[in-house]
Tab-separated table of C-alpha atoms (C1' of nucleotides) in Angstrom:
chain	number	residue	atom	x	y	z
A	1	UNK	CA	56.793	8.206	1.805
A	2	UNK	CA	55.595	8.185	5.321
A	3	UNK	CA	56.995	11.382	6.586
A	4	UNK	CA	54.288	13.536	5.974
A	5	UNK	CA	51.817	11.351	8.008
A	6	UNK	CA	54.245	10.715	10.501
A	7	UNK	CA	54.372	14.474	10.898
A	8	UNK	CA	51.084	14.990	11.333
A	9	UNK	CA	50.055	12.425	14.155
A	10	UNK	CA	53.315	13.757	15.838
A	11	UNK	CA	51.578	17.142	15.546
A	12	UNK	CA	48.623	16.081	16.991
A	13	UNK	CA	48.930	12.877	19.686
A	14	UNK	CA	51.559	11.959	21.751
A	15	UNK	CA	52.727	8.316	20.229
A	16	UNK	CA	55.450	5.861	20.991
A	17	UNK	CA	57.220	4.377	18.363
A	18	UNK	CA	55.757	1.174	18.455
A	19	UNK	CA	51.998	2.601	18.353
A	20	UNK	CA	53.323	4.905	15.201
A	21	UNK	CA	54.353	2.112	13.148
A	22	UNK	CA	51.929	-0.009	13.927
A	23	UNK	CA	49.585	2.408	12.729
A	24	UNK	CA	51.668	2.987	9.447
A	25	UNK	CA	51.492	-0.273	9.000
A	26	UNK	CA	48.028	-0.465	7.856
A	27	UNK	CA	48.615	2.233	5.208
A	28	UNK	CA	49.718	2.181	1.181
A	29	UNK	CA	51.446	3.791	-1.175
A	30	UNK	CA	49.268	5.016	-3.808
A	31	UNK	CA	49.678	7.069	-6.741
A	32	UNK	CA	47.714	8.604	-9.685
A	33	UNK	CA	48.298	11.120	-12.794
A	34	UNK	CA	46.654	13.847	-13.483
A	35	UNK	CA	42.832	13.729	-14.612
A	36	UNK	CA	42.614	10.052	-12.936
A	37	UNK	CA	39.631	9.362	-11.280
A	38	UNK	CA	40.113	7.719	-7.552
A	39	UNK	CA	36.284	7.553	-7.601
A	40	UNK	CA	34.285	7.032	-9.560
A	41	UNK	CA	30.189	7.939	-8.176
A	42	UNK	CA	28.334	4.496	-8.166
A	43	UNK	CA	31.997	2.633	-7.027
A	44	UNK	CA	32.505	1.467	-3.692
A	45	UNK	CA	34.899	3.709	-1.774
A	46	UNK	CA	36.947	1.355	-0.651
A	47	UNK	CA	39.895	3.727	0.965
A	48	UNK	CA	40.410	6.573	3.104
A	49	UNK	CA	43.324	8.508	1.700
A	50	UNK	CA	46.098	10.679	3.301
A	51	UNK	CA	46.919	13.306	0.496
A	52	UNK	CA	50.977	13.260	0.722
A	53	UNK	CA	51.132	15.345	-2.488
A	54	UNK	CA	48.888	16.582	-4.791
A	55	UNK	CA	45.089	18.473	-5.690
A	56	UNK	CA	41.681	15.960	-5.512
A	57	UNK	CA	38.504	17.399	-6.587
A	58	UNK	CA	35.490	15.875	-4.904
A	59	UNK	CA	32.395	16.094	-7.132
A	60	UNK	CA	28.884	15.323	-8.332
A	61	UNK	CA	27.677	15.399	-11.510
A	62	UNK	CA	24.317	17.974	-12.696
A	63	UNK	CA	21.830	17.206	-14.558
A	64	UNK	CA	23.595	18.541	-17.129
A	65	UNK	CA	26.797	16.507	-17.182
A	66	UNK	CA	28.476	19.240	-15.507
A	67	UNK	CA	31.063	18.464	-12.633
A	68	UNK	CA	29.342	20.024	-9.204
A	69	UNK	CA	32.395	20.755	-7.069
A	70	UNK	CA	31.471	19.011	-2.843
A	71	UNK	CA	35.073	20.119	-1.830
A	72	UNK	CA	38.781	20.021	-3.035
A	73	UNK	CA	41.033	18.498	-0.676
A	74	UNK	CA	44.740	19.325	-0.618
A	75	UNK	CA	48.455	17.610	0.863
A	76	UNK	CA	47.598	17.051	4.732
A	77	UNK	CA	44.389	16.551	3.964
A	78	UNK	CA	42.167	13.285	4.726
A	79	UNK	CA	39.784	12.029	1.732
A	80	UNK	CA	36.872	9.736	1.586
A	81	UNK	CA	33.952	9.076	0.660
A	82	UNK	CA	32.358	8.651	4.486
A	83	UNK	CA	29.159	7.066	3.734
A	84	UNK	CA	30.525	5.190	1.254
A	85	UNK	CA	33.449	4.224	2.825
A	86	UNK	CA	31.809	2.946	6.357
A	87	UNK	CA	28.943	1.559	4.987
A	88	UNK	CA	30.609	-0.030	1.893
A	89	UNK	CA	27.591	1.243	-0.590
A	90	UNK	CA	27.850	2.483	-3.822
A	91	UNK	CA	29.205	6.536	-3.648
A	92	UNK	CA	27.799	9.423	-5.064
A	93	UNK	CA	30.387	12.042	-5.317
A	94	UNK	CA	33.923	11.001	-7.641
A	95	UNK	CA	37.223	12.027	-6.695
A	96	UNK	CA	39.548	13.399	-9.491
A	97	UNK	CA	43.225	14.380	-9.456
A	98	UNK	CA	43.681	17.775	-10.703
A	99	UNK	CA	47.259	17.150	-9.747
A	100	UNK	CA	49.448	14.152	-10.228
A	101	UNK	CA	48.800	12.565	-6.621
A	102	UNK	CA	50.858	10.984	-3.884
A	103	UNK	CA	48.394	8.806	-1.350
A	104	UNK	CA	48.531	6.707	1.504
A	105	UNK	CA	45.181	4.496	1.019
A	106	UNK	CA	44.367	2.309	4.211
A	107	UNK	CA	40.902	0.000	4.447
A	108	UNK	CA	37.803	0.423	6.014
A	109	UNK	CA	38.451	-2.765	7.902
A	110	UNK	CA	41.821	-1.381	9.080
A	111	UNK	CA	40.989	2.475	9.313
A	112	UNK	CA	38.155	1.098	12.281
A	113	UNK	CA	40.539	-1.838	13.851
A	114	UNK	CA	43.032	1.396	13.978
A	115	UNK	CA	40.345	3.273	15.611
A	116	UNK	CA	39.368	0.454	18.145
A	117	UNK	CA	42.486	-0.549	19.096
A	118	UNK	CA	44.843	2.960	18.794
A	119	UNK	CA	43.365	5.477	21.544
A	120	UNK	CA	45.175	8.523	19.662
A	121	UNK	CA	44.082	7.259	15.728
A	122	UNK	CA	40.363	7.499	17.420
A	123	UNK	CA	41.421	10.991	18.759
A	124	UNK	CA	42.609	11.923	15.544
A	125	UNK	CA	39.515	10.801	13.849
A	126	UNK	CA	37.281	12.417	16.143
A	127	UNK	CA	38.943	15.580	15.319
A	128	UNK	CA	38.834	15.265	11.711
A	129	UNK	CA	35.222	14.455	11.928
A	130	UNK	CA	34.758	17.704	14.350
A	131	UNK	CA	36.789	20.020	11.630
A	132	UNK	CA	35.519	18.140	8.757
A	133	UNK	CA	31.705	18.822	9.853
A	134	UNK	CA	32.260	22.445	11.229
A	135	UNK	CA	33.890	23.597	7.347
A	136	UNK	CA	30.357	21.883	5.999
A	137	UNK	CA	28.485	23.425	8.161
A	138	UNK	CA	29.708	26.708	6.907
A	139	UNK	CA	29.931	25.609	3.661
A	140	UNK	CA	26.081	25.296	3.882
A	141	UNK	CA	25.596	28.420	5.457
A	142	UNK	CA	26.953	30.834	2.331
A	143	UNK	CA	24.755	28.705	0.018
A	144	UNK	CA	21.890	29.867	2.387
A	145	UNK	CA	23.199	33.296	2.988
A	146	UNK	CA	24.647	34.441	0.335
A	147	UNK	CA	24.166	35.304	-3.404
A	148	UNK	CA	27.157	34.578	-6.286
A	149	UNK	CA	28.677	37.861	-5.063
A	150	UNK	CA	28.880	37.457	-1.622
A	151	UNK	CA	30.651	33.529	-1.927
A	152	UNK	CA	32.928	35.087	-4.155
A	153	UNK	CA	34.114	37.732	-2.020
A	154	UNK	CA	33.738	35.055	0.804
A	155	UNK	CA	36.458	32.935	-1.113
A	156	UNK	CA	38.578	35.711	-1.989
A	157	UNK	CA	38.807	36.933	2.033
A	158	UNK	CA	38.758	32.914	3.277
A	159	UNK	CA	40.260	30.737	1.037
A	160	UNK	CA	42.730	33.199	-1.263
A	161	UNK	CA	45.289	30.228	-2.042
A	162	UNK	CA	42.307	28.393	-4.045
A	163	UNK	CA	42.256	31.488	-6.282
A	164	UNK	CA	46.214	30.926	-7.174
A	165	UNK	CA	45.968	26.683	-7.190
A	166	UNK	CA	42.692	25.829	-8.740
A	167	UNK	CA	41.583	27.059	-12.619
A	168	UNK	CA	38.468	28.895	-12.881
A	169	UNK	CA	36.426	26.905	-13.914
A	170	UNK	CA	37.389	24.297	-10.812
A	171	UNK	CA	36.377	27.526	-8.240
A	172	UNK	CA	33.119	28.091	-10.311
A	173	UNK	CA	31.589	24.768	-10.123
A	174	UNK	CA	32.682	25.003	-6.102
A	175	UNK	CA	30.883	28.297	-5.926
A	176	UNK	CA	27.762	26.920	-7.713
A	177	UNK	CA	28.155	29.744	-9.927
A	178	UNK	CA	29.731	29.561	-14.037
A	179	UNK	CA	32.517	29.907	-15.179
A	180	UNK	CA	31.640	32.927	-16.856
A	181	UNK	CA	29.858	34.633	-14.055
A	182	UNK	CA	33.290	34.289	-12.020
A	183	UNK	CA	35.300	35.705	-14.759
A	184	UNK	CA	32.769	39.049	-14.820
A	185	UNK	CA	32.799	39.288	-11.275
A	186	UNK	CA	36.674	38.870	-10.379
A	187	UNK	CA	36.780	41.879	-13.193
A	188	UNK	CA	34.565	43.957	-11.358
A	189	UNK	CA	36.694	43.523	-7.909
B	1	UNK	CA	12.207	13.442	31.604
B	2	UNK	CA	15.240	11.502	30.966
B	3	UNK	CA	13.522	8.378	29.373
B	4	UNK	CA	13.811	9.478	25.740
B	5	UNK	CA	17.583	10.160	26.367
B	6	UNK	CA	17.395	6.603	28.267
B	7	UNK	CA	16.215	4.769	25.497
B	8	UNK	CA	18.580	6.777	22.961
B	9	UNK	CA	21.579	5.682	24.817
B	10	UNK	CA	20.358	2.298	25.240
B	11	UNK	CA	19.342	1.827	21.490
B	12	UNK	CA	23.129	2.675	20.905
B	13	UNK	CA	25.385	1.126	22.997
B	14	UNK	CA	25.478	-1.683	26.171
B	15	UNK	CA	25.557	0.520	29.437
B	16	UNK	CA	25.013	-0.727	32.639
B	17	UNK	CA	22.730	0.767	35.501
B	18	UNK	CA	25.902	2.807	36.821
B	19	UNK	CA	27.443	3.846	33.881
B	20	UNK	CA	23.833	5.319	32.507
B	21	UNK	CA	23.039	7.412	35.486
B	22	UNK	CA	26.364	8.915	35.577
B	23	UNK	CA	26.114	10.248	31.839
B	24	UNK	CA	22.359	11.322	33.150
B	25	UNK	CA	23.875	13.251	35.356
B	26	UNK	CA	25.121	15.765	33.618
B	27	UNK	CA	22.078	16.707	31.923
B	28	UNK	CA	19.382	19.045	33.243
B	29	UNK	CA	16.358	20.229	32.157
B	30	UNK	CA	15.419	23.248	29.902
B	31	UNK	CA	12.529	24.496	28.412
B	32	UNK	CA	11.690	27.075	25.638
B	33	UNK	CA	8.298	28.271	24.713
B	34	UNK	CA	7.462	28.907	20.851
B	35	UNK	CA	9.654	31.659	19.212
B	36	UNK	CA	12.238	31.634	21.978
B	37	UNK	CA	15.787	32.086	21.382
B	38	UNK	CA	17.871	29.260	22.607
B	39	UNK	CA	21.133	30.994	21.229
B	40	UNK	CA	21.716	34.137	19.389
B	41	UNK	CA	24.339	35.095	17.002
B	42	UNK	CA	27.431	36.530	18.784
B	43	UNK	CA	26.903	34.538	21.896
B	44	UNK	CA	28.774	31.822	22.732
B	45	UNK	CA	27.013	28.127	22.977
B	46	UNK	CA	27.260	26.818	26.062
B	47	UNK	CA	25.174	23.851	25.829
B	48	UNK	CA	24.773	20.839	24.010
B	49	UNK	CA	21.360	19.947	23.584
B	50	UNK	CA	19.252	16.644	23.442
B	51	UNK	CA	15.962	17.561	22.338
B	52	UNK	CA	13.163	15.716	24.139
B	53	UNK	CA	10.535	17.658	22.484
B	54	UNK	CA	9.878	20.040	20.050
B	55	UNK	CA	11.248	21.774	16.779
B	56	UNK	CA	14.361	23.834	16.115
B	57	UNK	CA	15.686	25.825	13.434
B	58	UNK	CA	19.190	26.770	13.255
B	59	UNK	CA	19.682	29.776	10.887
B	60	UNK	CA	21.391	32.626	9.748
B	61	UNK	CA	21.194	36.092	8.644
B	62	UNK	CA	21.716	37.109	5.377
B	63	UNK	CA	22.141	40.491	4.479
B	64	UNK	CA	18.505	41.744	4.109
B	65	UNK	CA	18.051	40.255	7.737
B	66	UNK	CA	16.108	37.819	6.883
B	67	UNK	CA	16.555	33.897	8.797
B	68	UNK	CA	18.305	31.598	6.293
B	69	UNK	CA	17.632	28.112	7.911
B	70	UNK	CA	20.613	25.965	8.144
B	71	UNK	CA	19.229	22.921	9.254
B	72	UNK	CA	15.950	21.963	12.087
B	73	UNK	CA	15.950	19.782	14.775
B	74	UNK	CA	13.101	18.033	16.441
B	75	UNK	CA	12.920	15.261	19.150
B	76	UNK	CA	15.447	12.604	19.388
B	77	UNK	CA	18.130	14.444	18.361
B	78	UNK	CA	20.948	17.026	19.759
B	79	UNK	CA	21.564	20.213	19.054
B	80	UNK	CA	24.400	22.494	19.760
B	81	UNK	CA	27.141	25.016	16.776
B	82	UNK	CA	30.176	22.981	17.607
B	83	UNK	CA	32.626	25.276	16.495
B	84	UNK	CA	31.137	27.777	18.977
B	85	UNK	CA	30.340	25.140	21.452
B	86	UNK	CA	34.192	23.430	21.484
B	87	UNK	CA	36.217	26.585	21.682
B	88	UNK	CA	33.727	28.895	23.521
B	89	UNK	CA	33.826	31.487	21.234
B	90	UNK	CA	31.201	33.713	19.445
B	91	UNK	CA	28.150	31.809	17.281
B	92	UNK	CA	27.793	32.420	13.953
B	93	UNK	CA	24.146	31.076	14.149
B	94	UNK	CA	21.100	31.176	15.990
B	95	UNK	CA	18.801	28.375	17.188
B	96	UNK	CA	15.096	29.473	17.745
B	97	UNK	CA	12.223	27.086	19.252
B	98	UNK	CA	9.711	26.835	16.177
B	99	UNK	CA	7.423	24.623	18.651
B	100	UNK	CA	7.215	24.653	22.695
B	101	UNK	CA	10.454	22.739	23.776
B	102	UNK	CA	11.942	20.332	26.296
B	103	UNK	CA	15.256	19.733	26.278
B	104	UNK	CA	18.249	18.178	28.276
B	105	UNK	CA	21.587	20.497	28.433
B	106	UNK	CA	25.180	19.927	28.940
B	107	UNK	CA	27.968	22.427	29.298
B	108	UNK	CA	31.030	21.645	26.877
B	109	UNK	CA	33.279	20.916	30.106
B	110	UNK	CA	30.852	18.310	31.245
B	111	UNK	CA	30.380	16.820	27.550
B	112	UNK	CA	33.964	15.924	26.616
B	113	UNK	CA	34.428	14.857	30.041
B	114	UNK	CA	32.188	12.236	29.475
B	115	UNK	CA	33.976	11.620	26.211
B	116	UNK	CA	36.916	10.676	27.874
B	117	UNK	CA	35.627	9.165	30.602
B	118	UNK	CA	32.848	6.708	29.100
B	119	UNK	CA	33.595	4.838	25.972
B	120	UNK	CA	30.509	4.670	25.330
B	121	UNK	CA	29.488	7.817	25.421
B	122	UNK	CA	32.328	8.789	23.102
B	123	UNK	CA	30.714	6.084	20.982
B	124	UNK	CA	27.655	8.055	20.376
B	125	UNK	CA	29.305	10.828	19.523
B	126	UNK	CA	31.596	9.904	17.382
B	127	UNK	CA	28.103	8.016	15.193
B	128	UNK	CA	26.572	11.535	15.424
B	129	UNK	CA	29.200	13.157	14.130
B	130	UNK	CA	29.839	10.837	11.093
B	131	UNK	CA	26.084	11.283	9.817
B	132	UNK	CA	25.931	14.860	10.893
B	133	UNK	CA	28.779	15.386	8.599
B	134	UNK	CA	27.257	13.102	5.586
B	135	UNK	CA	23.783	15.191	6.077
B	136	UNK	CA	25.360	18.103	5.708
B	137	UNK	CA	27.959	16.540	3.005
B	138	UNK	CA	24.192	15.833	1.220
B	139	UNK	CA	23.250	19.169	1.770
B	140	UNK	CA	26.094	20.894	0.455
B	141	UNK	CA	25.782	18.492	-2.463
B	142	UNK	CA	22.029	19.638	-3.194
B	143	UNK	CA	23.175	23.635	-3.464
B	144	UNK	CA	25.897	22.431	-6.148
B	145	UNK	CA	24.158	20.200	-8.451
B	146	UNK	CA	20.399	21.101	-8.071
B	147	UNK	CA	18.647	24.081	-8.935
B	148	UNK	CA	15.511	25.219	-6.925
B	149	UNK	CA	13.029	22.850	-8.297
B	150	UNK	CA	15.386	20.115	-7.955
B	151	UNK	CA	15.997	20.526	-4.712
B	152	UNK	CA	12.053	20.843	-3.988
B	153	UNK	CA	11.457	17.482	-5.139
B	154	UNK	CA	14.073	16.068	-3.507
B	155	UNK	CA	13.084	17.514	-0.391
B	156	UNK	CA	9.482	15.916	-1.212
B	157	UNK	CA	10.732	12.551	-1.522
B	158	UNK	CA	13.411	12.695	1.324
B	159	UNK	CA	12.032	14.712	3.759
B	160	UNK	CA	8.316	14.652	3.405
B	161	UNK	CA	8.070	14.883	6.895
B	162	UNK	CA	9.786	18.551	7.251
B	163	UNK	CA	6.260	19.754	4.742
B	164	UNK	CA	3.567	18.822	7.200
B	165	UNK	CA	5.063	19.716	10.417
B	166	UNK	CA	7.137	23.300	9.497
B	167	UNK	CA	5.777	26.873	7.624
B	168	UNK	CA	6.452	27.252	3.584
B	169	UNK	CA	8.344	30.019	5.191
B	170	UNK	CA	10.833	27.987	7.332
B	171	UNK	CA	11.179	25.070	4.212
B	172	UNK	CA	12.143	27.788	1.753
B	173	UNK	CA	14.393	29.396	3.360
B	174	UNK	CA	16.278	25.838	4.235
B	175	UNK	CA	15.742	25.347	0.580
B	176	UNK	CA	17.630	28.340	0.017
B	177	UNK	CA	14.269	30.119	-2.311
B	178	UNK	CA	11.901	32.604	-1.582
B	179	UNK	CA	8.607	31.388	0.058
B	180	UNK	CA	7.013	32.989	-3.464
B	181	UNK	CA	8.558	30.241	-5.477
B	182	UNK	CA	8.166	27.380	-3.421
B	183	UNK	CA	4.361	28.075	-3.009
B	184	UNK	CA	4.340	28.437	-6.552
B	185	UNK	CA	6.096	25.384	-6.652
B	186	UNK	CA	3.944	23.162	-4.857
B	187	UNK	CA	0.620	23.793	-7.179
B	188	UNK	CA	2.622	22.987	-9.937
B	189	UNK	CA	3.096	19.023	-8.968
C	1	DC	C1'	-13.084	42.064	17.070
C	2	DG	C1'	-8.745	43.897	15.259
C	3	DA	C1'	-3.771	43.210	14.399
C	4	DG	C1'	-0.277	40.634	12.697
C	5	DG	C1'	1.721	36.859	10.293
C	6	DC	C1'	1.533	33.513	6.677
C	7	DC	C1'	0.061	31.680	2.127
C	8	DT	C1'	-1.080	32.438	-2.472
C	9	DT	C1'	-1.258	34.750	-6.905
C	10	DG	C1'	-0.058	38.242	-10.297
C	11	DA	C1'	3.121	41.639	-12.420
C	12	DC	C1'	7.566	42.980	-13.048
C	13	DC	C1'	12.519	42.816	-13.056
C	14	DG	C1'	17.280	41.645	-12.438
C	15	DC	C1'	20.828	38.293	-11.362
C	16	DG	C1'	23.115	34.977	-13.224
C	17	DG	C1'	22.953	31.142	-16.839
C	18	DT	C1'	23.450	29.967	-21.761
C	19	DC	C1'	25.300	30.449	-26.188
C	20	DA	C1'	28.727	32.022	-29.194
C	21	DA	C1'	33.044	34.255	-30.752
C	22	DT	C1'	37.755	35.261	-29.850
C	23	DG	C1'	42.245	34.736	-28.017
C	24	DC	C1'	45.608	32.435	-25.141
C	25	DC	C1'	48.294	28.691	-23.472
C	26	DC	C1'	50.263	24.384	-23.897
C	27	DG	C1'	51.019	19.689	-25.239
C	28	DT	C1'	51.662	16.788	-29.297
C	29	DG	C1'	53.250	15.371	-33.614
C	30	DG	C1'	54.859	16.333	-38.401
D	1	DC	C1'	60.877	24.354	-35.157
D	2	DC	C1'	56.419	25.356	-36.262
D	3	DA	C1'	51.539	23.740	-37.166
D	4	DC	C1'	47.738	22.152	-35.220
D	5	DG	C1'	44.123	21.086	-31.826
D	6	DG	C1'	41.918	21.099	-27.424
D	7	DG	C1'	40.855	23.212	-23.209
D	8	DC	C1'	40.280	27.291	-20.581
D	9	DA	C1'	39.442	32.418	-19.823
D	10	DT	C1'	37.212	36.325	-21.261
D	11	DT	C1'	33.624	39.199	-23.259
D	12	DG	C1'	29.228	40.326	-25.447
D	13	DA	C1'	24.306	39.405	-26.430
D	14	DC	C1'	20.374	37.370	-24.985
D	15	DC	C1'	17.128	35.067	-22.010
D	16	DG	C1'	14.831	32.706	-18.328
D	17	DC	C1'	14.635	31.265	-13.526
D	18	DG	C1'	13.589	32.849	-9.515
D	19	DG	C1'	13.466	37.163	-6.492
D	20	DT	C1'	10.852	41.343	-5.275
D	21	DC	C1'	6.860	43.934	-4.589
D	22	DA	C1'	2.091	44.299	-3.865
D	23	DA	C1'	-2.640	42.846	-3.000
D	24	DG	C1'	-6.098	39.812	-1.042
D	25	DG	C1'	-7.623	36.095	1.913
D	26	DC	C1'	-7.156	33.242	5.841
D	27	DC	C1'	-5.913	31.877	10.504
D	28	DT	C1'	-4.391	32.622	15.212
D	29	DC	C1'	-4.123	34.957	19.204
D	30	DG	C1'	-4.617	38.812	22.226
DNA sequence: CGAGGCCTTGACCGCGGTCAATGCCCGTGG
DNA sequence: CCACGGGCATTGACCGCGGTCAAGGCCTCG
């Protein structure tokens, strides 16, 4: 249940054992099928989530009713909502499972006493928060840059294992493109 | 020269006399007149900026060579392309000085030094990265769900600021139109 | 003054969205 | 086991949003 995460701060901080399990500690098992919402926009978020297993979609909804793909977020993988989550205010973006999902769900309370008190969860955070910004920043970037086309090639070169993982119509909505534009263009490549 | 950054630091966090002139320390001065590059695409960014003064845009290039605006700056706030700026390697951006600037500079060695070595420091940046990362979360969330008159308006209401202080040019293309259709835009409400 | 850049407006066009039809896959129940 | 239904992918036809091109006016700065 905990190996994954335990494998990942190993990979990333040198930790005792006692500073590992304390940290563990403050984390739960949490599981959900597929299609389940974790979020719903206008909710509280009131976890951050380790991804032990699983695929989370992380969207808005259009004017249209359409789901607007923010992100998908994979086993590894962090989740929240941040602004939700630190400032405990309704969210605007819902989390879905397109997978059935394994989580480890710890509290905004505890996720900052962790960071106060555990010099390498603080590290880790800052990291994530370095990563996390630097993929958005990017992200932003092809939606100035770019037109369908180039994003599309831009996933194919950058992200290929989305392309295998995720249906089309998942990808499309992430692209800000339709589903039917994709399908034409993946033809024509 | 340093009181903006001052007050910044002391609007943050508690700091005593010491403390606050060692972070000072690091800084030094830099100016920019209008249109001046402060980093161009390719080169590596080896500052982190506070602006004390001024406007920035950070854009890119799209394929017809034309700047696609990323995000601006303007006083009060810091500046720098992490990714390029943490591992010292090539920019994928440029920053150019839209008005005359003044600015305080740190090299990346310097800046995580003082990460380590001053909580408080490593306070502030770990705030600054949190909403840097839910701006651009925003952002990113704009390009998915709203088309271009959507994203006008919400630009109008949010940001009213940017329209009275940057060109049609500059707001389009960090709107991610042509300056054609946001003119166009703006006599029709 | 003149040159260059920006804003605005009009005319045109093309990229990509919408709508609709078809076929496939798969889960569910008779 | 097969029938049925729902969701997704694909393809074609059509259309409209927004980009491109061009012209004219204005402002700034050399």
């Amino acid at each position: 249940m905990f190996q994954r995460l335990t494998d990942y701060i190993r990979a990333r901080v040198e930790a005792d054992d006692e500073s590992l399990a304390f940290v563990l500690s403050h984390f739960k098992p949490v599981k959900a099928r597929r299609g389940e919402l974790l979020l719903n926009f206008g909710d509280v978020c009131r976890y951050c989530y380790f991804t032990n297993k699983g695929a989370i979609q992380i969207f808005y909804l259009d004017k249209n009713g359409d789901e607007a793909t923010r992100d998908f977020v994979f086993e590894g993988t962090w989740v929240t909502e941040l602004s939700s989550f630190i400032h405990q205010k309704p969210a605007k973006e819902s989390f879905k499972a397109l997978e059935p999902l394994e989580l480890l769900a710890i509290s905004r309370d505890n996720f900052f006493k962790l960071v106060e008190a555990v010099p390498q969860f603080a590290h880790i955070y800052q990291k994530n928060l370095e990563l996390s910004y630097t993929r958005s920043v990017e992200r932003i970037g092809s939606f100035v840059s770019m037109d369908a086309e180039q994003r599309v090639r831009w996933l194919y070169e950058n992200q290929p294992h989305l392309l295998t993982r995720l249906s089309n119509k998942a990808i499309a909505s992430y692209l800000g493109i339709s589903p039917e534009t994709l399908s034409r263009m993946k033809a024509r490549l």
